[in-house]
CSV table of C-alpha atoms and ligand atoms in Angstrom, one decimal:
chain,number,residue,atom,x,y,z
N,1087,MET,CA,0.0,0.1,0.2
N,1088,THR,CA,1.4,3.5,-0.9
N,1089,ARG,CA,1.9,6.2,1.7
N,1090,ALA,CA,-0.8,8.3,0.0
N,1091,ALA,CA,-3.3,5.4,0.0
N,1092,ARG,CA,-2.7,4.8,3.6
N,1093,ALA,CA,-2.9,8.4,4.5
N,1094,ASP,CA,-6.3,8.3,2.8
N,1095,LEU,CA,-7.6,5.9,5.2
N,1096,GLY,CA,-7.8,8.7,7.9
N,1097,VAL,CA,-9.5,7.5,11.1
N,1098,ILE,CA,-10.8,3.8,11.3
N,1099,THR,CA,-13.0,3.7,14.5
N,1100,ILE,CA,-13.8,0.3,16.1
N,1101,ASP,CA,-16.5,0.8,18.9
N,1102,GLY,CA,-18.3,-1.9,21.0
N,1103,PRO,CA,-19.0,-2.9,24.6
N,1104,ALA,CA,-16.5,-4.2,27.1
N,1105,ALA,CA,-14.4,-7.4,25.9
N,1106,SER,CA,-16.1,-7.3,22.6
N,1107,GLY,CA,-12.9,-7.6,21.1
N,1108,LYS,CA,-12.3,-4.2,19.8
N,1109,SER,CA,-8.6,-3.6,21.1
N,1110,SER,CA,-7.4,-6.7,19.6
N,1111,VAL,CA,-9.2,-6.1,16.3
N,1112,ALA,CA,-8.0,-2.5,16.2
N,1113,ARG,CA,-4.4,-3.8,16.7
N,1114,GLY,CA,-4.9,-6.3,14.2
N,1115,VAL,CA,-6.6,-4.1,11.6
N,1116,ALA,CA,-3.6,-1.4,12.0
N,1117,HIS,CA,-1.0,-4.0,11.8
N,1118,ALA,CA,-2.6,-5.3,8.7
N,1119,LEU,CA,-2.7,-1.8,7.3
N,1120,GLY,CA,0.8,-0.7,8.6
N,1121,VAL,CA,-0.6,2.3,10.6
N,1122,PRO,CA,-0.7,2.9,14.5
N,1123,PHE,CA,-3.6,2.0,16.6
N,1124,VAL,CA,-5.1,3.8,19.5
N,1125,SER,CA,-6.9,2.4,22.7
N,1126,SER,CA,-9.1,5.2,23.8
N,1127,GLY,CA,-10.1,3.6,27.0
N,1128,LEU,CA,-6.4,3.9,28.2
N,1129,LEU,CA,-7.1,7.4,28.9
N,1130,TYR,CA,-9.9,6.9,30.9
N,1131,ARG,CA,-8.0,4.2,33.0
N,1132,ALA,CA,-5.2,6.4,33.5
N,1133,ALA,CA,-7.6,9.1,34.8
N,1134,THR,CA,-9.0,6.7,37.2
N,1135,LEU,CA,-5.4,5.6,38.4
N,1136,LEU,CA,-4.6,9.2,38.9
N,1137,VAL,CA,-7.8,9.8,40.9
N,1138,ALA,CA,-7.1,6.6,43.0
N,1139,ARG,CA,-3.8,7.4,43.6
N,1140,ALA,CA,-4.7,10.9,44.8
N,1141,GLY,CA,-7.5,9.8,47.0
N,1142,ILE,CA,-10.0,11.7,45.0
N,1143,ASP,CA,-13.8,10.9,45.0
N,1144,PRO,CA,-14.0,9.6,41.6
N,1145,GLY,CA,-17.7,11.2,41.5
N,1146,ASP,CA,-16.5,14.6,42.2
N,1147,GLU,CA,-16.2,15.7,38.7
N,1148,ALA,CA,-14.6,19.2,39.5
N,1149,ALA,CA,-11.9,17.4,41.7
N,1150,VAL,CA,-11.2,14.9,38.9
N,1151,MET,CA,-10.9,17.6,36.3
N,1152,ALA,CA,-8.5,19.5,38.8
N,1153,ALA,CA,-6.3,16.5,39.2
N,1154,LEU,CA,-6.1,16.0,35.3
N,1155,ALA,CA,-5.0,19.8,34.9
N,1156,GLY,CA,-2.3,19.3,37.6
N,1157,HIS,CA,-0.8,16.1,36.1
N,1158,ALA,CA,0.7,15.2,32.8
N,1159,VAL,CA,-1.2,12.1,31.1
N,1160,ALA,CA,0.5,11.1,27.9
N,1161,LEU,CA,-0.9,8.4,25.6
N,1162,GLU,CA,1.5,7.3,23.1
N,1163,PRO,CA,0.2,5.4,20.2
N,1164,GLY,CA,2.2,2.6,18.4
N,1165,THR,CA,2.0,-0.1,15.9
N,1166,THR,CA,2.1,-3.0,18.4
N,1167,ALA,CA,1.2,-1.4,21.9
N,1168,ASN,CA,0.0,1.8,23.3
N,1169,ARG,CA,1.9,3.2,26.4
N,1170,VAL,CA,0.5,5.7,29.0
N,1171,ARG,CA,2.7,8.0,31.1
N,1172,LEU,CA,1.6,9.7,34.1
N,1173,ASP,CA,4.1,12.7,35.0
N,1174,GLY,CA,6.6,10.8,33.0
N,1175,GLU,CA,6.0,7.4,34.6
N,1176,ASP,CA,5.1,4.5,32.4
N,1177,VAL,CA,2.0,3.3,34.1
N,1178,SER,CA,0.7,1.0,31.2
N,1179,ASP,CA,1.0,-2.2,33.2
N,1180,ALA,CA,-1.2,-0.6,36.1
N,1181,LEU,CA,-4.1,0.3,33.9
N,1182,HIS,CA,-5.8,-3.2,33.5
N,1183,THR,CA,-6.3,-4.2,37.0
N,1184,ALA,CA,-9.6,-5.0,38.7
N,1185,ALA,CA,-9.6,-1.8,40.9
N,1186,VAL,CA,-9.1,0.4,37.6
N,1187,ASP,CA,-12.0,-1.7,36.1
N,1188,ALA,CA,-14.3,-1.0,39.0
N,1189,GLY,CA,-13.7,2.8,39.1
N,1190,VAL,CA,-13.4,3.7,35.5
N,1191,SER,CA,-17.0,3.9,34.5
N,1192,GLN,CA,-17.9,6.4,36.9
N,1193,VAL,CA,-14.7,8.5,35.8
N,1194,ALA,CA,-15.7,8.3,32.1
N,1195,ALA,CA,-19.4,9.2,33.0
N,1196,HIS,CA,-18.4,12.8,33.6
N,1197,PRO,CA,-19.0,15.1,30.5
N,1198,SER,CA,-15.7,17.2,31.1
N,1199,VAL,CA,-13.7,14.1,31.4
N,1200,ARG,CA,-15.1,12.7,28.1
N,1201,ALA,CA,-14.3,16.3,26.6
N,1202,TRP,CA,-10.7,16.0,27.9
N,1203,VAL,CA,-10.2,12.5,26.4
N,1204,GLY,CA,-11.6,13.7,23.1
N,1205,GLU,CA,-9.2,16.5,22.9
N,1206,GLN,CA,-6.3,14.4,23.5
N,1207,LEU,CA,-7.4,11.9,20.8
N,1208,ARG,CA,-7.9,14.6,18.2
N,1209,ARG,CA,-4.4,15.4,18.5
N,1210,VAL,CA,-3.2,12.2,17.3
N,1211,PRO,CA,-2.0,12.6,13.5
N,1212,PRO,CA,-4.1,10.0,11.3
N,1213,PRO,CA,-3.9,7.5,9.8
N,1214,PHE,CA,-4.7,5.2,12.7
N,1215,ALA,CA,-7.3,2.5,14.0
N,1216,ILE,CA,-8.9,3.5,17.1
N,1217,ASP,CA,-10.9,1.5,19.6
N,1218,GLY,CA,-13.5,2.9,22.2
N,1219,ARG,CA,-17.1,3.5,22.8
N,1220,ASP,CA,-17.9,6.6,21.0
N,1221,MET,CA,-15.2,7.3,18.7
N,1222,GLY,CA,-17.4,6.8,15.6
N,1223,SER,CA,-20.5,8.7,16.8
N,1224,THR,CA,-18.8,11.4,19.0
N,1225,VAL,CA,-15.0,12.0,18.7
N,1226,PHE,CA,-14.6,11.2,15.2
N,1227,PRO,CA,-17.9,11.7,13.5
N,1228,ASP,CA,-16.3,12.3,10.1
N,1229,ALA,CA,-14.3,9.2,10.1
N,1230,ARG,CA,-14.5,7.4,6.8
N,1231,HIS,CA,-14.5,3.9,8.2
N,1232,LYS,CA,-16.5,2.8,11.3
N,1233,PHE,CA,-17.2,-0.4,12.8
N,1234,TYR,CA,-19.3,-1.7,16.0
N,1235,LEU,CA,-18.5,-4.9,17.3
N,1236,THR,CA,-21.3,-6.9,19.3
N,1237,ALA,CA,-21.0,-10.2,21.2
N,1238,SER,CA,-23.2,-11.6,23.9
N,1239,LEU,CA,-22.5,-11.2,27.6
N,1240,GLU,CA,-21.6,-14.8,28.1
N,1241,GLU,CA,-18.9,-14.7,25.3
N,1242,ARG,CA,-17.7,-11.5,26.7
N,1243,ALA,CA,-17.3,-12.6,30.1
N,1244,ARG,CA,-15.6,-15.7,28.9
N,1245,ARG,CA,-13.1,-13.7,27.2
N,1246,ARG,CA,-12.6,-11.4,30.1
N,1247,ALA,CA,-12.3,-14.0,32.7
N,1248,GLY,CA,-9.3,-15.7,30.5
N,1249,GLU,CA,-7.6,-12.3,30.7
N,1250,ARG,CA,-8.0,-11.6,34.5
N,1251,ASP,CA,-7.6,-15.1,36.0
N,1252,THR,CA,-11.1,-14.9,38.0
N,1253,ASP,CA,-14.3,-16.6,38.2
N,1254,LEU,CA,-16.7,-16.6,35.3
N,1255,ALA,CA,-19.9,-15.9,37.1
N,1256,ALA,CA,-18.3,-12.7,39.0
N,1257,VAL,CA,-17.0,-11.4,35.7
N,1258,ALA,CA,-20.1,-11.8,34.1
N,1259,ALA,CA,-21.9,-10.0,36.9
N,1260,ALA,CA,-19.3,-7.1,36.9
N,1261,MET,CA,-19.6,-6.8,33.2
N,1262,ALA,CA,-23.4,-6.5,33.3
N,1263,ARG,CA,-22.9,-3.7,36.0
N,1264,ARG,CA,-20.5,-1.9,33.8
N,1265,ASP,CA,-22.4,-2.3,30.7
N,1266,ALA,CA,-25.4,-0.4,32.2
N,1267,LEU,CA,-22.8,2.3,33.5
N,1268,ASP,CA,-21.4,2.4,30.1
N,1269,ALA,CA,-24.6,2.4,28.2
N,1270,ARG,CA,-24.7,6.2,27.7
N,1271,GLN,CA,-21.7,6.0,25.8
N,1272,LEU,CA,-22.5,3.1,23.7
N,1273,ALA,CA,-24.6,4.5,20.9
N,1274,PRO,CA,-23.2,3.3,17.7
N,1275,ALA,CA,-22.7,5.7,14.9
N,1276,PRO,CA,-25.5,5.3,12.5
N,1277,ASP,CA,-23.1,5.0,9.8
N,1278,ALA,CA,-21.1,2.1,11.4
N,1279,HIS,CA,-20.8,-1.4,9.9
N,1280,HIS,CA,-22.0,-3.8,12.6
N,1281,ILE,CA,-20.2,-7.1,13.2
N,1282,ASP,CA,-21.4,-9.8,15.4
N,1283,THR,CA,-18.3,-11.4,16.7
N,1284,ASP,CA,-20.0,-14.3,19.0
N,1285,ALA,CA,-19.0,-17.0,16.3
N,1286,LEU,CA,-15.9,-15.4,14.8
N,1287,ASP,CA,-12.3,-15.8,15.9
N,1288,LEU,CA,-10.0,-12.7,16.1
N,1289,ASP,CA,-8.7,-13.2,12.8
N,1290,GLN,CA,-12.1,-13.6,11.2
N,1291,VAL,CA,-13.3,-10.3,12.6
N,1292,ILE,CA,-10.2,-8.7,11.3
N,1293,GLU,CA,-11.0,-10.2,8.2
N,1294,ARG,CA,-14.4,-8.7,8.1
N,1295,VAL,CA,-13.1,-5.2,8.7
N,1296,LEU,CA,-10.4,-5.4,6.1
N,1297,GLU,CA,-13.0,-6.4,3.5
N,1298,LYS,CA,-15.0,-3.1,4.0
N,1299,LEU,CA,-11.7,-0.8,3.4
N,1300,PRO,CA,-10.8,0.1,-0.1
N,1301,ALA,CA,-9.3,-2.6,-2.1
N,1302,GLY,CA,-5.6,-3.1,-1.6
N,1303,ALA,CA,-5.7,-1.4,1.7
N,1304,ALA,CA,-4.5,-4.7,3.6
N,1305,SER,CA,-1.4,-5.2,1.4
N,1306,VAL,CA,1.0,-4.9,4.3
N,1307,PRO,CA,1.3,-8.2,6.1
O,1667,DC,O1,-12.3,-0.3,26.4
O,1667,DC,P1,-11.8,-0.1,28.0
O,1667,DC,O2,-12.5,-1.5,28.5
O,1667,DC,O3,-10.3,-0.1,28.1
O,1667,DC,O4,-12.6,1.0,28.7
O,1667,DC,C1,-12.3,1.4,29.8
O,1667,DC,C2,-13.7,2.2,30.3
O,1667,DC,O5,-13.5,3.5,29.7
O,1667,DC,C3,-15.0,1.8,30.0
O,1667,DC,O6,-15.5,1.0,31.2
O,1667,DC,C4,-15.6,2.5,29.3
O,1667,DC,C5,-14.8,3.8,29.2
O,1667,DC,N1,-14.7,4.1,27.8
O,1667,DC,C6,-15.6,5.1,27.4
O,1667,DC,O7,-16.4,5.6,28.3
O,1667,DC,N2,-15.5,5.6,26.1
O,1667,DC,C7,-14.4,5.2,25.5
O,1667,DC,N3,-14.3,5.6,24.2
O,1667,DC,C8,-13.5,4.1,25.9
O,1667,DC,C9,-13.7,3.7,27.0
């Protein structure tokens, strides 16, 4: 794929609920195209970690925003992984813990936090593939290629339990709670392609996405 054709892809948005596979799909699609991927949830997770470390009430929107204004949160997109720095410290490995999982929906529900995340993401130079909840509907409404992944609660809980090494019923219950909290952010963009991933493995979902992109887009192995 030529550099011009790659630049022409612009922003590829891949949205969906928790554990729908969107991060892995965004990473795989980006790899096939030879462009960076961006995981927008990491910024919400970093904000949640900051709030927890500072002992701030995650429900206090003004206090959360004051903490964000007083610290440097930097997302570094890449072709194989994203890193996040908090005041220069690489906190990437601390963002996928049960404690962050438990607090992140509350932090992400604040409109000013959502505006702050959108601002950080719109500074990333395209082309890239990005995963999230509202990338296609709100942050990048003009993106040329939008996808929305779905999967049943049972299947998503199975996938997440494998990642977190905890019991399936507890994971399913926590996920149902998080779905309810995240529901406001979950409206798919009207022009997104929907892909039901229940019966598909990761490579098949990536293939479905690539099929919808301009011919020849996935010529980079
Ligand atoms: O995709 P993830 O599981 O890393 O996201 C973590 C949390 O951040 C999730 O509970 C919802 C929130 N989130 C959001 O509200 N909007 C996004 N674009 C991405 C994540």
